[in-house]
Amino acid sequence: MKALLQKINILNHFDDVVETVKRFPLSVMCAGWVFVLTVLTIADIDVFKEETIGRIGLSLTLGYFWFGISQLVAESKGLNNIKHMALAILGFIPLLFITFGETEGFFRLAFIIPALLLFLMVAPFIRNQDSNISFWVFNRNVWFGVAVAIVAGGILAAGTSAALGAINYLFDLNLREKPYGYIMAFCFTILTPIYALAFIPKTFNFDEAQCNVPTQVNFIVNWILAPLIIVYMIILYAYFIKIGVNWEIPKGQLSFMITGFLGAGLVIYLISWPLHEAQSKALRFFAKFFFIAMLVPIVMQIVSIGMRIEQYGVTEKRYIVAASAVWFAFIAVGFLVQKLKLKHIPLSLAVLLLVSAIGPWSARDVSFSSQHNRMEAVLMEHNLLVEGKIIGLDTDKEVPFEVRQNISGIADYIFRHDHDFYGFDENYRFFKALNFNYVSKWENKNTQAALRDGRFNYTFSETVYNKTVTVSGVDYYIPRQYIAQNKSNRNRNKIKITDDIEASLSMLEGSIVQIIIGTGRPITFNLTELANKYVQESPNNNKLKAPIELEASNENYSVRLDIFSFMGKVKNDVAQVDSASTVIYITKR
């Protein structure tokens, strides 16, 4: 039997797996525990609360990457086991604080996970004087392995699920979805992570003979990516010339377009590095002039985002754009004066991401501080904040419409991001203290027109907050919910009704409001007819006299949807709702 297994090469592959486990034991352990937690969740075995399982899973995911990084650092530095374990544990402790800290800390993972991936690229080279060749070949093998591992996991998952589905159909086994979940869990939490680790080189020094680009990548870089990035660069520079000639303010989205262009350019530069000298004219032109060409877009990016920050303060998105401008400037200047190596591109970005994630200088904290200061300044200017206390309007005093709209916009940001402002944590109590109504960004000072520039916005202005609401005759009451359409259909409001029942509320394309209660069939409300009626009959009045009541049901529940506001656009003479504010009443059938 052993001879047969050796002949078909199974034992050799098994030996590779064992070697990978021995080399990265902590990372493999994290992947294994993620698999166990996933299986328990699929099997509905409540070992921990759902939130606790999520936090443990996130910690283990971060641990998988961090322990891989620490292993590579230990190997490159020749650290003994004690020093290696000390490095691994000391680095993992802050990650635990993040995942088991306050809920807002989850936002930081959007920076920390990419930072860990970038550190994985440079872990063996952080303080070594290795050549660009070694760095490039190492990462070619790593990322090729990641791609192969993902494809292998996907193929095994799809093939095994198809085989199980065929058995289920042919033999009438009446299998539910859980076995398929177990298959997916194994493929993507065991097979893919361990297989990816197996591709990480065991040596970190390579020579020029090993620095080669696969033929397919060579073609894509030379004849697709390089020409495209040059065309995009020409378009941007043409727009810069237009700005200079017309002396016009850059458009608001320009900074994001520049970020995309510069980021894509750096990725192409890294991928194509061995090809810069002897390939197509487009690629040679790109490699020779890209860092010089970065300078003008960087200046325009700084100007564009600087204007937005001066007008509206810092938000997470503007923070990211501003931080990326600083990083792009560092990279461009560093490569122009030939002081940087390839490894400094991911290394500097990883450091920037960590800075953006942690501490008072993080994107979240800087953004809140900026918006908090803006709110303080505008309230104090109009005597609405005196000696640390909110002062409401007098009946004989009025704050200008634009100021009230500005205050409403800042309040939206502060409270939507779960911040506190002088003891207030939501709009209703805050505006009640100010003694004026919230002003939507869609409202217009000079008209109450519902239909404006192709958009409509209908609102019932009387609030139901802090008032008695009659809910007799129904089993569940869900207070005001705001829903907005998202093309990916991911923008769902998750609502805990009971310990065992959860509802999912979303706005789908086609003006459809959908609510799913537990595991039941979706209940839908089509707002198309409603919106068209109001647009045709009341195009110049955006006030609803009362909430609009809609009813629908499935085999388990009857639902009454009270629409307090809805907005959208008119396209091809058809009103399309893209967001709404609702209150929900649910009755068991």
Coordinates of C-alpha atoms in Angstrom, one line a residue:
M1 CA 0.0 0.0 0.0
K2 CA 2.8 2.4 0.9
A3 CA 4.5 1.7 -2.4
L4 CA 1.2 2.5 -4.2
L5 CA 0.7 5.7 -2.3
Q6 CA 4.3 6.8 -3.1
K7 CA 3.7 5.9 -6.8
I8 CA 0.7 8.2 -7.1
N9 CA 2.6 10.9 -5.1
I10 CA 0.1 11.1 -2.2
L11 CA 2.7 10.5 0.5
N12 CA 4.9 13.2 -0.8
H13 CA 2.1 15.7 -0.7
F14 CA 1.2 14.6 2.8
D15 CA 4.8 15.2 3.8
D16 CA 4.6 18.7 2.4
V17 CA 1.5 19.3 4.6
V18 CA 3.3 18.0 7.7
E19 CA 6.3 20.2 6.9
T20 CA 4.1 23.2 6.5
V21 CA 2.3 22.5 9.8
K22 CA 5.7 22.2 11.6
R23 CA 7.0 25.4 10.1
F24 CA 3.8 27.5 10.8
P25 CA 2.2 25.7 13.8
L26 CA 0.6 28.8 15.3
S27 CA -0.9 30.0 12.0
V28 CA -2.2 26.5 11.3
M29 CA -3.6 26.3 14.8
C30 CA -5.6 29.5 14.3
A31 CA -7.0 28.2 11.0
G32 CA -8.0 25.0 12.7
W33 CA -9.9 26.8 15.5
V34 CA -11.6 29.0 12.9
F35 CA -12.8 25.8 11.2
V36 CA -14.1 24.4 14.5
L37 CA -16.0 27.7 15.3
T38 CA -17.4 27.7 11.8
V39 CA -18.6 24.1 12.1
L40 CA -20.2 24.8 15.5
T41 CA -22.0 27.8 14.2
I42 CA -23.3 25.9 11.2
A43 CA -24.4 23.1 13.5
D44 CA -26.3 25.6 15.7
I45 CA -24.3 24.5 18.7
D46 CA -24.2 27.5 21.1
V47 CA -20.9 27.2 22.9
F48 CA -20.6 31.0 23.1
K49 CA -22.8 33.9 22.2
E50 CA -22.9 34.8 18.6
E51 CA -21.0 38.1 19.2
T52 CA -18.3 36.2 21.2
I53 CA -17.8 33.7 18.5
G54 CA -17.4 36.5 16.0
R55 CA -14.7 38.2 18.2
I56 CA -12.9 34.9 18.7
G57 CA -13.0 34.3 14.9
L58 CA -11.6 37.7 14.2
S59 CA -8.8 37.3 16.7
L60 CA -7.8 33.9 15.2
T61 CA -7.9 35.4 11.7
L62 CA -5.6 38.2 12.8
G63 CA -3.5 35.6 14.6
Y64 CA -3.1 33.5 11.4
F65 CA -1.4 36.4 9.6
W66 CA 0.5 37.7 12.6
F67 CA 2.0 34.3 13.5
G68 CA 3.0 33.8 9.9
I69 CA 4.8 37.2 10.0
S70 CA 6.6 36.4 13.3
Q71 CA 7.7 33.0 11.9
L72 CA 9.3 34.7 8.8
V73 CA 11.0 37.4 11.0
A74 CA 12.3 34.6 13.2
E75 CA 13.7 32.7 10.3
S76 CA 15.3 35.7 8.6
K77 CA 16.9 36.8 11.9
G78 CA 17.8 33.4 13.2
L79 CA 15.9 33.8 16.4
N80 CA 15.7 30.9 18.8
N81 CA 12.3 29.4 19.9
I82 CA 12.1 31.5 23.1
K83 CA 12.7 34.8 21.3
H84 CA 10.3 33.8 18.5
M85 CA 7.5 32.9 21.0
A86 CA 8.0 36.2 22.8
L87 CA 7.7 38.1 19.6
A88 CA 4.6 36.2 18.5
I89 CA 2.8 36.6 21.8
L90 CA 3.7 40.3 22.4
G91 CA 2.5 41.1 18.9
F92 CA -0.7 39.1 19.3
I93 CA -1.8 40.8 22.6
P94 CA -2.7 44.2 21.0
L95 CA -4.8 42.4 18.4
L96 CA -6.8 40.7 21.1
F97 CA -7.4 44.1 22.7
I98 CA -8.8 45.4 19.4
T99 CA -11.1 42.5 18.7
F100 CA -12.3 42.2 22.3
G101 CA -12.5 45.9 23.0
E102 CA -15.4 48.2 22.2
T103 CA -17.5 47.6 19.1
E104 CA -16.1 50.7 17.4
G105 CA -12.7 49.0 17.4
F106 CA -14.0 46.8 14.5
F107 CA -13.6 49.7 12.2
R108 CA -9.8 49.5 12.8
L109 CA -9.7 46.1 11.2
A110 CA -10.3 47.7 7.8
F111 CA -6.7 49.1 8.3
I112 CA -5.1 46.3 10.3
I113 CA -5.9 43.3 8.1
P114 CA -4.4 44.9 5.0
A115 CA -1.4 46.1 7.1
L116 CA -0.8 42.5 8.2
L117 CA -0.9 41.3 4.6
L118 CA 1.6 44.0 3.6
F119 CA 3.9 43.1 6.5
L120 CA 3.8 39.5 5.3
M121 CA 5.3 40.7 2.1
V122 CA 8.3 42.3 3.8
A123 CA 8.7 40.3 7.0
P124 CA 12.0 38.6 5.9
F125 CA 13.4 41.9 4.6
I126 CA 12.4 44.5 7.1
R127 CA 16.0 45.3 8.3
N128 CA 18.0 43.2 5.9
Q129 CA 19.9 44.7 3.0
D130 CA 18.5 42.3 0.5
S131 CA 18.2 43.2 -3.2
N132 CA 15.1 44.0 -5.1
I133 CA 15.5 40.7 -6.8
S134 CA 15.1 38.7 -3.6
F135 CA 12.1 40.7 -2.5
W136 CA 10.4 40.4 -5.9
V137 CA 11.0 36.6 -6.3
F138 CA 9.8 35.9 -2.7
N139 CA 6.6 37.8 -3.3
R140 CA 6.0 36.3 -6.7
N141 CA 6.0 32.8 -5.1
V142 CA 3.9 34.0 -2.1
W143 CA 1.1 35.6 -4.2
F144 CA 1.2 32.9 -6.8
G145 CA 0.6 30.4 -3.9
V146 CA -2.2 32.5 -2.5
A147 CA -3.9 32.6 -5.9
V148 CA -3.5 28.8 -6.4
A149 CA -4.7 28.1 -2.9
I150 CA -7.9 30.1 -3.4
V151 CA -8.6 28.5 -6.8
A152 CA -7.9 25.0 -5.3
G153 CA -10.2 25.7 -2.4
G154 CA -12.9 27.0 -4.7
I155 CA -12.6 24.1 -7.1
L156 CA -12.8 21.5 -4.3
A157 CA -15.7 23.3 -2.6
A158 CA -17.7 23.5 -5.9
G159 CA -16.8 20.0 -7.0
T160 CA -17.6 18.3 -3.7
S161 CA -20.8 20.3 -3.3
A162 CA -21.9 19.3 -6.8
A163 CA -21.1 15.6 -6.1
L164 CA -23.1 15.8 -2.8
G165 CA -25.9 17.5 -4.6
A166 CA -26.0 14.8 -7.2
I167 CA -26.1 12.1 -4.5
N168 CA -28.8 14.0 -2.7
Y169 CA -30.9 14.2 -5.8
L170 CA -30.4 10.7 -7.1
F171 CA -30.8 8.8 -3.8
D172 CA -33.4 11.1 -2.2
L173 CA -31.4 11.7 0.9
N174 CA -33.1 15.0 1.7
L175 CA -29.9 16.6 2.8
R176 CA -30.2 20.2 4.1
E177 CA -27.7 23.0 3.6
K178 CA -25.5 22.2 6.6
P179 CA -23.3 19.5 4.9
Y180 CA -22.5 22.1 2.2
G181 CA -21.6 24.5 4.9
Y182 CA -19.1 22.0 6.3
I183 CA -17.6 21.5 2.9
M184 CA -17.1 25.3 2.5
A185 CA -15.7 25.6 6.0
F186 CA -13.1 22.9 5.4
C187 CA -12.1 24.3 2.0
F188 CA -11.7 27.9 3.0
T189 CA -10.6 27.7 6.6
I190 CA -8.3 24.6 6.4
L191 CA -7.3 23.7 2.9
T192 CA -6.8 27.2 1.5
P193 CA -4.9 28.7 4.4
I194 CA -2.5 25.8 4.9
Y195 CA -2.0 25.4 1.1
A196 CA -1.1 29.1 0.8
L197 CA 1.5 28.7 3.7
A198 CA 3.1 25.8 1.8
F199 CA 4.1 28.2 -1.0
I200 CA 6.1 30.6 1.2
P201 CA 9.8 30.1 0.3
K202 CA 12.1 28.7 2.9
T203 CA 15.0 30.8 1.7
F204 CA 15.0 34.6 1.2
N205 CA 18.0 35.1 -1.0
F206 CA 17.5 34.7 -4.8
D207 CA 19.6 35.5 -7.9
E208 CA 18.7 37.1 -11.2
A209 CA 18.3 33.7 -12.9
Q210 CA 15.3 33.0 -10.6
C211 CA 13.7 36.4 -11.4
N212 CA 11.3 35.6 -14.2
V213 CA 7.8 36.6 -15.0
P214 CA 5.2 34.0 -16.2
T215 CA 4.3 34.4 -19.9
Q216 CA 0.6 35.2 -19.2
V217 CA 1.5 38.0 -16.7
N218 CA 4.1 39.3 -19.2
F219 CA 1.5 39.7 -21.9
I220 CA -1.1 41.3 -19.5
V221 CA 1.4 43.8 -18.1
N222 CA 2.9 44.8 -21.5
W223 CA -0.1 45.0 -23.7
I224 CA -3.0 45.7 -21.3
L225 CA -2.1 47.3 -18.0
A226 CA 0.8 49.5 -19.1
P227 CA -1.2 51.1 -22.1
L228 CA -4.3 51.5 -19.9
I229 CA -2.4 53.3 -17.1
I230 CA -0.8 55.6 -19.7
V231 CA -4.2 56.4 -21.2
Y232 CA -5.6 57.2 -17.8
M233 CA -2.6 59.4 -17.0
I234 CA -3.2 61.3 -20.2
I235 CA -6.9 61.8 -19.3
L236 CA -5.9 63.2 -15.9
Y237 CA -3.3 65.5 -17.2
A238 CA -5.8 66.8 -19.8
Y239 CA -8.2 67.6 -17.0
F240 CA -5.4 69.3 -15.0
I241 CA -4.7 71.5 -18.0
K242 CA -8.4 72.4 -18.2
I243 CA -8.3 73.4 -14.5
G244 CA -5.3 75.6 -15.2
V245 CA -6.9 77.2 -18.3
N246 CA -10.3 77.8 -16.8
W247 CA -9.1 78.4 -13.3
E248 CA -11.9 76.2 -11.9
I249 CA -12.3 74.3 -8.7
P250 CA -11.4 70.6 -8.9
K251 CA -14.4 68.3 -8.8
G252 CA -15.1 66.6 -5.5
Q253 CA -14.3 63.1 -6.7
L254 CA -11.0 64.1 -8.3
S255 CA -9.0 63.1 -5.2
F256 CA -10.5 59.6 -5.2
M257 CA -9.7 59.2 -8.9
I258 CA -6.1 60.3 -8.4
T259 CA -5.8 57.8 -5.5
G260 CA -7.0 55.0 -7.7
F261 CA -4.6 56.0 -10.5
L262 CA -1.6 56.2 -8.3
G263 CA -2.4 53.1 -6.4
A264 CA -2.9 51.1 -9.6
G265 CA 0.3 52.5 -11.0
L266 CA 2.3 51.3 -8.0
V267 CA 0.8 47.8 -8.2
I268 CA 1.7 47.6 -11.9
Y269 CA 5.2 48.9 -11.2
L270 CA 5.8 46.2 -8.6
I271 CA 4.4 43.4 -10.7
S272 CA 6.3 44.4 -13.8
W273 CA 9.6 45.3 -12.2
P274 CA 11.8 42.6 -13.9
L275 CA 10.4 43.7 -17.3
H276 CA 11.1 47.4 -17.2
E277 CA 14.2 47.4 -19.4
A278 CA 13.5 45.0 -22.2
Q279 CA 9.8 44.9 -23.0
S280 CA 7.2 47.0 -24.9
K281 CA 7.6 50.7 -25.4
A282 CA 4.5 51.4 -23.3
L283 CA 6.0 49.6 -20.3
R284 CA 9.4 51.2 -20.7
F285 CA 7.8 54.6 -20.9
F286 CA 5.7 53.9 -17.8
A287 CA 8.7 52.6 -15.8
K288 CA 10.8 55.6 -16.8
F289 CA 8.3 58.4 -16.2
F290 CA 5.7 57.1 -13.7
F291 CA 7.3 58.6 -10.6
I292 CA 7.8 61.9 -12.3
A293 CA 4.2 61.8 -13.5
M294 CA 3.0 61.2 -9.9
L295 CA 4.0 64.7 -8.8
V296 CA 1.3 66.8 -10.4
P297 CA -1.5 64.4 -9.5
I298 CA -0.2 64.4 -5.9
V299 CA -0.3 68.2 -5.8
M300 CA -3.8 68.3 -7.2
Q301 CA -4.9 65.6 -4.8
I302 CA -3.6 67.7 -1.9
V303 CA -5.4 70.8 -3.2
S304 CA -8.6 68.9 -3.9
I305 CA -8.9 67.1 -0.6
G306 CA -7.6 70.2 1.3
M307 CA -10.5 72.2 -0.1
R308 CA -13.0 69.6 1.0
I309 CA -11.5 69.3 4.5
E310 CA -11.5 73.1 4.9
Q311 CA -15.2 73.2 3.9
Y312 CA -16.6 70.1 5.6
G313 CA -13.9 68.9 8.0
V314 CA -12.3 65.5 8.2
T315 CA -14.1 62.2 7.7
E316 CA -12.7 58.7 7.4
K317 CA -12.8 58.9 3.6
R318 CA -11.1 62.3 3.5
Y319 CA -8.5 61.1 6.1
I320 CA -7.7 58.1 3.9
V321 CA -7.3 60.3 0.8
A322 CA -5.1 62.9 2.7
A323 CA -3.0 60.1 4.2
S324 CA -2.5 58.5 0.8
A325 CA -1.4 61.8 -0.6
V326 CA 1.4 62.0 2.0
W327 CA 2.3 58.4 1.2
F328 CA 2.3 58.9 -2.5
A329 CA 4.6 61.9 -2.1
F330 CA 7.0 59.9 0.1
I331 CA 7.2 57.1 -2.5
A332 CA 7.5 59.4 -5.5
V333 CA 10.3 61.5 -4.0
G334 CA 12.0 58.5 -2.6
F335 CA 12.2 56.7 -5.9
L336 CA 13.2 59.8 -7.8
V337 CA 16.2 60.4 -5.6
Q338 CA 16.8 56.6 -5.7
K339 CA 16.8 56.2 -1.9
L340 CA 14.0 53.6 -1.7
K341 CA 13.8 49.9 -2.7
L342 CA 10.8 47.9 -3.7
K343 CA 10.2 46.6 -0.2
H344 CA 9.7 50.2 1.0
I345 CA 6.4 50.4 -1.0
P346 CA 4.4 47.8 1.0
L347 CA 6.4 48.5 4.2
S348 CA 5.6 52.2 4.3
L349 CA 2.0 51.6 3.4
A350 CA 1.7 49.0 6.2
V351 CA 3.1 51.5 8.7
L352 CA 0.7 54.2 7.5
L353 CA -2.3 51.8 7.9
L354 CA -1.3 51.0 11.5
V355 CA -1.0 54.7 12.2
S356 CA -4.5 55.2 10.7
A357 CA -5.9 52.5 12.8
I358 CA -4.6 53.0 16.3
G359 CA -4.3 55.9 18.7
P360 CA -5.6 59.5 18.8
W361 CA -4.1 60.1 15.3
S362 CA -6.3 57.3 13.8
A363 CA -8.8 57.9 11.1
R364 CA -11.8 57.4 13.4
D365 CA -10.5 59.6 16.2
V366 CA -9.2 62.5 14.0
S367 CA -12.4 62.5 12.0
F368 CA -14.6 62.7 15.2
S369 CA -12.4 65.4 16.6
S370 CA -12.7 67.4 13.4
Q371 CA -16.5 67.1 13.2
H372 CA -16.8 67.7 17.0
N373 CA -14.8 71.0 16.7
R374 CA -16.9 72.0 13.7
M375 CA -20.1 71.5 15.6
E376 CA -18.8 73.4 18.6
A377 CA -17.7 76.3 16.5
V378 CA -21.0 76.7 14.6
L379 CA -23.1 76.3 17.8
M380 CA -21.0 78.8 19.8
E381 CA -21.1 81.3 16.9
H382 CA -24.9 81.3 17.1
N383 CA -25.0 81.2 20.9
L384 CA -26.4 77.7 20.9
L385 CA -23.6 76.3 23.0
V386 CA -22.7 78.4 26.1
E387 CA -20.3 77.3 28.8
G388 CA -20.6 73.7 27.8
K389 CA -24.4 73.6 27.7
I390 CA -26.7 73.4 24.7
I391 CA -29.0 76.4 24.6
G392 CA -32.3 76.2 22.6
L393 CA -33.6 78.8 20.2
D394 CA -36.0 81.5 21.5
T395 CA -39.2 82.0 19.6
D396 CA -38.1 85.5 18.5
K397 CA -34.7 84.3 17.3
E398 CA -34.0 82.3 14.2
V399 CA -30.8 80.6 12.9
P400 CA -30.3 80.8 9.1
F401 CA -31.5 77.9 7.0
E402 CA -28.0 77.1 5.8
V403 CA -26.6 77.0 9.3
R404 CA -29.4 74.6 10.5
Q405 CA -28.7 72.4 7.5
N406 CA -25.0 72.5 8.3
I407 CA -25.7 71.5 11.9
S408 CA -27.9 68.7 10.8
G409 CA -25.3 67.3 8.5
I410 CA -22.6 67.3 11.2
A411 CA -25.0 65.8 13.7
D412 CA -25.8 63.0 11.2
Y413 CA -22.1 62.2 11.0
I414 CA -21.4 62.3 14.7
F415 CA -24.4 60.2 15.8
R416 CA -24.3 57.8 12.9
H417 CA -20.7 56.9 13.9
D418 CA -21.8 56.2 17.5
H419 CA -20.2 59.2 19.0
D420 CA -21.4 61.4 21.8
F421 CA -21.8 65.2 21.8
Y422 CA -22.2 66.9 25.2
G423 CA -24.4 64.1 26.5
F424 CA -26.4 63.6 23.3
D425 CA -26.2 60.4 21.2
E426 CA -29.0 60.7 18.7
N427 CA -30.7 63.3 16.6
Y428 CA -34.1 63.6 18.3
R429 CA -33.0 64.7 21.7
F430 CA -30.3 66.9 20.3
F431 CA -32.6 68.9 18.0
K432 CA -35.2 69.0 20.7
A433 CA -32.7 70.7 23.0
L434 CA -31.8 73.1 20.1
N435 CA -35.5 73.8 19.6
F436 CA -35.5 73.5 15.8
N437 CA -36.2 70.7 13.4
Y438 CA -33.6 68.6 11.7
V439 CA -33.0 69.8 8.1
S440 CA -32.2 67.2 5.5
K441 CA -29.5 67.9 2.9
W442 CA -32.2 67.5 0.3
E443 CA -34.3 70.3 1.6
N444 CA -34.3 73.6 -0.2
K445 CA -34.5 77.0 1.3
N446 CA -36.7 78.7 -1.3
T447 CA -39.2 76.0 -2.1
Q448 CA -41.0 73.0 -0.7
A449 CA -40.8 71.4 -4.2
A450 CA -40.9 67.6 -3.9
L451 CA -39.5 67.1 -7.4
R452 CA -36.2 69.0 -7.9
D453 CA -33.5 68.2 -10.5
G454 CA -35.1 64.8 -11.2
R455 CA -35.2 63.8 -7.5
F456 CA -38.1 63.7 -5.0
N457 CA -38.3 63.6 -1.3
Y458 CA -41.6 63.2 0.6
T459 CA -41.6 63.4 4.4
F460 CA -44.0 63.2 7.3
S461 CA -42.6 65.9 9.7
E462 CA -44.3 65.0 12.9
T463 CA -41.9 62.8 15.0
V464 CA -43.0 59.8 17.0
Y465 CA -40.0 59.8 19.3
N466 CA -40.8 60.1 23.0
K467 CA -44.5 59.8 22.3
T468 CA -47.0 57.1 23.2
V469 CA -47.4 54.7 20.3
T470 CA -50.4 52.3 20.2
V471 CA -49.2 48.8 19.3
S472 CA -52.1 46.7 20.6
G473 CA -53.1 43.8 18.4
V474 CA -49.6 43.2 17.1
D475 CA -46.9 40.9 18.4
Y476 CA -43.8 42.9 17.6
Y477 CA -43.1 46.6 17.1
I478 CA -39.9 47.8 15.4
P479 CA -39.3 51.6 15.8
R480 CA -38.1 53.9 13.1
Q481 CA -35.7 52.3 10.6
Y482 CA -33.8 54.0 7.7
I483 CA -33.1 51.9 4.7
A484 CA -31.2 52.8 1.5
Q485 CA -30.8 50.9 -1.8
N486 CA -27.4 49.3 -2.4
K487 CA -26.6 47.6 -5.7
S488 CA -24.8 44.8 -3.9
N489 CA -27.9 44.2 -1.8
R490 CA -25.7 44.2 1.3
N491 CA -27.2 47.3 2.9
R492 CA -29.5 45.4 5.3
N493 CA -30.8 46.4 8.7
K494 CA -30.4 43.5 11.1
I495 CA -33.1 43.7 13.8
K496 CA -33.1 41.4 16.9
I497 CA -36.8 40.7 17.6
T498 CA -36.4 38.0 20.2
D499 CA -33.5 35.8 21.4
D500 CA -34.4 33.3 18.6
I501 CA -35.8 35.5 15.9
E502 CA -34.0 38.1 13.8
A503 CA -35.4 40.3 11.0
S504 CA -33.6 41.6 8.0
L505 CA -34.8 44.8 6.4
S506 CA -33.5 46.1 3.1
M507 CA -34.2 48.3 0.1
L508 CA -33.7 46.4 -3.2
E509 CA -33.6 47.7 -6.8
G510 CA -37.0 48.4 -8.3
S511 CA -38.3 50.3 -5.3
I512 CA -38.7 47.1 -3.4
V513 CA -38.7 47.0 0.4
Q514 CA -38.0 43.5 1.7
I515 CA -38.2 42.1 5.2
I516 CA -37.2 38.6 6.1
I517 CA -38.3 37.4 9.5
G518 CA -36.4 34.4 10.9
T519 CA -36.0 31.8 8.2
G520 CA -39.4 32.6 6.6
R521 CA -40.1 33.6 3.0
P522 CA -39.3 37.3 2.2
I523 CA -42.1 39.7 2.6
T524 CA -41.9 42.5 0.0
F525 CA -43.5 46.0 -0.6
N526 CA -43.3 47.6 -4.0
L527 CA -43.2 51.4 -3.6
T528 CA -43.2 52.1 -7.4
E529 CA -47.0 52.8 -7.7
L530 CA -46.9 54.8 -4.5
A531 CA -44.0 57.0 -5.6
N532 CA -45.4 57.6 -9.1
K533 CA -48.8 58.7 -7.5
Y534 CA -47.2 61.3 -5.3
V535 CA -44.8 62.6 -8.0
Q536 CA -47.7 63.1 -10.4
E537 CA -50.3 64.5 -8.0
S538 CA -48.0 66.5 -5.6
P539 CA -44.9 67.5 -7.5
N540 CA -44.6 70.8 -5.6
N541 CA -45.3 69.7 -2.0
N542 CA -43.0 67.3 -0.2
K543 CA -45.0 67.1 3.0
L544 CA -46.9 63.9 3.8
K545 CA -50.1 64.5 5.8
A546 CA -49.7 61.2 7.6
P547 CA -47.5 58.1 7.5
I548 CA -48.4 55.8 4.5
E549 CA -49.6 52.4 5.7
L550 CA -48.8 49.3 3.6
E551 CA -49.5 45.7 4.4
A552 CA -48.2 42.3 3.2
S553 CA -47.7 38.8 4.6
N554 CA -46.3 35.3 4.2
E555 CA -47.4 32.0 5.7
N556 CA -46.1 33.0 9.2
Y557 CA -46.4 36.7 9.7
S558 CA -48.5 39.7 8.6
V559 CA -46.5 43.0 8.4
R560 CA -47.7 46.6 8.4
L561 CA -45.2 49.1 7.1
D562 CA -45.7 52.7 8.0
I563 CA -43.7 54.9 5.6
F564 CA -42.7 58.2 7.2
S565 CA -40.5 59.4 4.4
F566 CA -39.2 58.2 1.0
M567 CA -37.0 59.7 -1.6
G568 CA -35.5 58.8 -5.0
K569 CA -35.3 59.9 -8.6
V570 CA -37.4 60.0 -11.7
K571 CA -35.9 58.1 -14.6
N572 CA -37.6 57.6 -18.0
D573 CA -40.8 59.1 -16.4
V574 CA -40.9 56.4 -13.7
A575 CA -40.3 57.3 -10.0
Q576 CA -37.7 55.0 -8.4
V577 CA -37.4 55.0 -4.6
D578 CA -33.9 54.5 -3.3
S579 CA -34.4 55.1 0.4
A580 CA -37.1 55.3 3.0
S581 CA -37.8 55.7 6.7
T582 CA -40.3 53.2 8.2
V583 CA -41.9 51.8 11.3
I584 CA -42.9 48.1 11.3
Y585 CA -45.7 46.2 13.0
I586 CA -45.5 42.4 12.9
T587 CA -48.3 40.0 13.8
K588 CA -48.1 36.2 13.9
R589 CA -50.5 34.3 11.7

